[in-house]
């Protein structure tokens, strides 16, 4: 098998596993390709692979750390082309790499380079523009990858590839459309978020920090009954994503200009600004900005989807000027967008997972969270957590109080020092250090704090300007 590789990877680029349970059945390597020409998974469906998932898979297939692979083969050239400074591999792999899945220049440059390296022509499809169109990627993607534990467990059981669908990267997708289980963002074992690009020794489907398998069977993930609004919203989101994908496959990348054009016409012809503002909770001013012909303000994908959900239309219907349903929205009452569900609350408490996080907080391995923050992170309500772990919760509450007190004292000490220095500075400049004079050197409102006044008086006494 002949292969051209950059020198640093020449020793690492071994043939991929073949046969057995190996999920990565690599395609044949074209003669001039630098890398295996792996076919992306599920390219035709909403389960299509993400570009960062593909990079992870390329790394694993070549037996190199995906992060190191990206740092050597992708980053230098892409950053040079974009004229941007080169980030460290660690920072890129943990934070910045998610943009490779997005709508910006990093994604288009990264996709193009990977197409070149693998001699493929379809890797740009693993990014957002070829799905949801030309909206800005602001908040469309999560900060770090999420996953459905039931999907992972099933795939492993069935000997299917464990990969990272782009669907799981959408901020707006919170439930798995197949299993209705919440997507997870933190490892149930170590509570860490996942690296976007994996490092050495990480296997597909395992935690990038502690190596635990991230799959769980459906029984241990159950316990989400009674969230019908959340289910309805998520089912609608998935249906919309499917519709956008179909439309996008017909004319890629999808353009949103017709959406705003048709909406503008509708709003004007039906004098519907106030009515739709009332129904959707989006202000009239904002709606005007959306449809301004010159320099419009483009809302986020989430906002657009929530607007469409309340108005009972899909984005593709608006793009095609099929606005009949929009009339029905008038019948809806103000505040109906409150029907948009909050995050799902898991009713069945996973004791092991909860214990791990509580312990991590108590041992200082986690930031000093309060009980409500711990509950929120686990996806439970505070009450269930208090019921199951009364002692741990009491201790965490005690420590959180002490921590807050300490922070407050530190803040006051810092402010006190600033007040003292400001008093001396004004005095040194030959002026009387009045409250007004020193306030001009400090953050607004500082001199309204009683502790600041006490420090000021003490400084005046020190300077002999006030009797003790
Ligand atoms: Zn699933
Ligand atoms: Zn872990």
CSV table of N, CA, C and O in Angstrom, one decimal, residues 262-274 276 287-288 291 307 326:
chain,number,residue,atom,x,y,z
A,262,UNK,N,-40.1,36.8,2.4
A,262,UNK,CA,-41.5,36.4,2.5
A,262,UNK,C,-42.1,36.9,3.8
A,262,UNK,O,-43.3,37.3,3.9
A,263,UNK,N,-41.3,36.8,4.9
A,263,UNK,CA,-41.8,37.2,6.2
A,263,UNK,C,-42.1,38.7,6.1
A,263,UNK,O,-43.2,39.2,6.6
A,264,UNK,N,-41.2,39.4,5.5
A,264,UNK,CA,-41.4,40.9,5.4
A,264,UNK,C,-42.7,41.2,4.7
A,264,UNK,O,-43.5,42.1,5.1
A,265,UNK,N,-42.9,40.5,3.6
A,265,UNK,CA,-44.1,40.8,2.8
A,265,UNK,C,-45.4,40.5,3.6
A,265,UNK,O,-46.3,41.2,3.6
A,266,UNK,N,-45.3,39.3,4.3
A,266,UNK,CA,-46.5,38.9,5.1
A,266,UNK,C,-46.8,40.0,6.2
A,266,UNK,O,-47.9,40.4,6.4
A,267,UNK,N,-45.7,40.3,6.9
A,267,UNK,CA,-45.9,41.3,8.0
A,267,UNK,C,-46.4,42.6,7.5
A,267,UNK,O,-47.3,43.2,8.2
A,268,UNK,N,-46.0,43.0,6.3
A,268,UNK,CA,-46.4,44.3,5.8
A,268,UNK,C,-47.9,44.2,5.3
A,268,UNK,O,-48.8,45.0,5.7
A,269,UNK,N,-48.2,43.2,4.5
A,269,UNK,CA,-49.5,43.0,3.9
A,269,UNK,C,-50.6,42.8,4.9
A,269,UNK,O,-51.7,43.3,4.8
A,270,UNK,N,-50.2,42.1,6.0
A,270,UNK,CA,-51.3,41.7,7.0
A,270,UNK,C,-51.1,42.6,8.2
A,270,UNK,O,-51.8,42.4,9.2
A,271,UNK,N,-50.3,43.6,8.1
A,271,UNK,CA,-50.0,44.5,9.3
A,271,UNK,C,-49.9,43.7,10.5
A,271,UNK,O,-50.7,44.0,11.5
A,272,UNK,N,-49.0,42.8,10.5
A,272,UNK,CA,-49.0,41.7,11.5
A,272,UNK,C,-47.9,41.9,12.5
A,272,UNK,O,-47.7,41.0,13.4
A,273,UNK,N,-47.1,43.0,12.5
A,273,UNK,CA,-46.0,43.1,13.4
A,273,UNK,C,-46.4,43.0,14.9
A,273,UNK,O,-45.9,42.2,15.6
A,274,UNK,N,-47.4,43.8,15.2
A,274,UNK,CA,-47.8,43.8,16.7
A,274,UNK,C,-48.4,42.4,17.0
A,274,UNK,O,-48.1,41.9,18.1
A,276,UNK,N,-47.9,39.4,15.7
A,276,UNK,CA,-46.9,38.3,15.8
A,276,UNK,C,-45.9,38.6,17.0
A,276,UNK,O,-45.5,37.7,17.7
A,287,UNK,N,-38.6,42.3,15.1
A,287,UNK,CA,-39.1,41.8,13.9
A,287,UNK,C,-38.8,42.8,12.7
A,287,UNK,O,-38.5,42.4,11.6
A,288,UNK,N,-38.9,44.1,13.0
A,288,UNK,CA,-38.5,45.1,12.0
A,288,UNK,C,-37.1,44.9,11.5
A,288,UNK,O,-36.7,45.0,10.4
A,291,UNK,N,-36.3,41.9,9.1
A,291,UNK,CA,-36.7,42.0,7.7
A,291,UNK,C,-36.3,43.3,7.0
A,291,UNK,O,-36.7,43.5,5.9
A,307,UNK,N,-39.6,31.0,17.1
A,307,UNK,CA,-40.5,31.8,16.4
A,307,UNK,C,-41.4,31.0,15.5
A,307,UNK,O,-42.7,31.1,15.5
A,326,UNK,N,-49.5,30.6,9.3
A,326,UNK,CA,-49.2,31.7,10.1
A,326,UNK,C,-50.4,32.5,10.6
A,326,UNK,O,-50.5,33.0,11.7
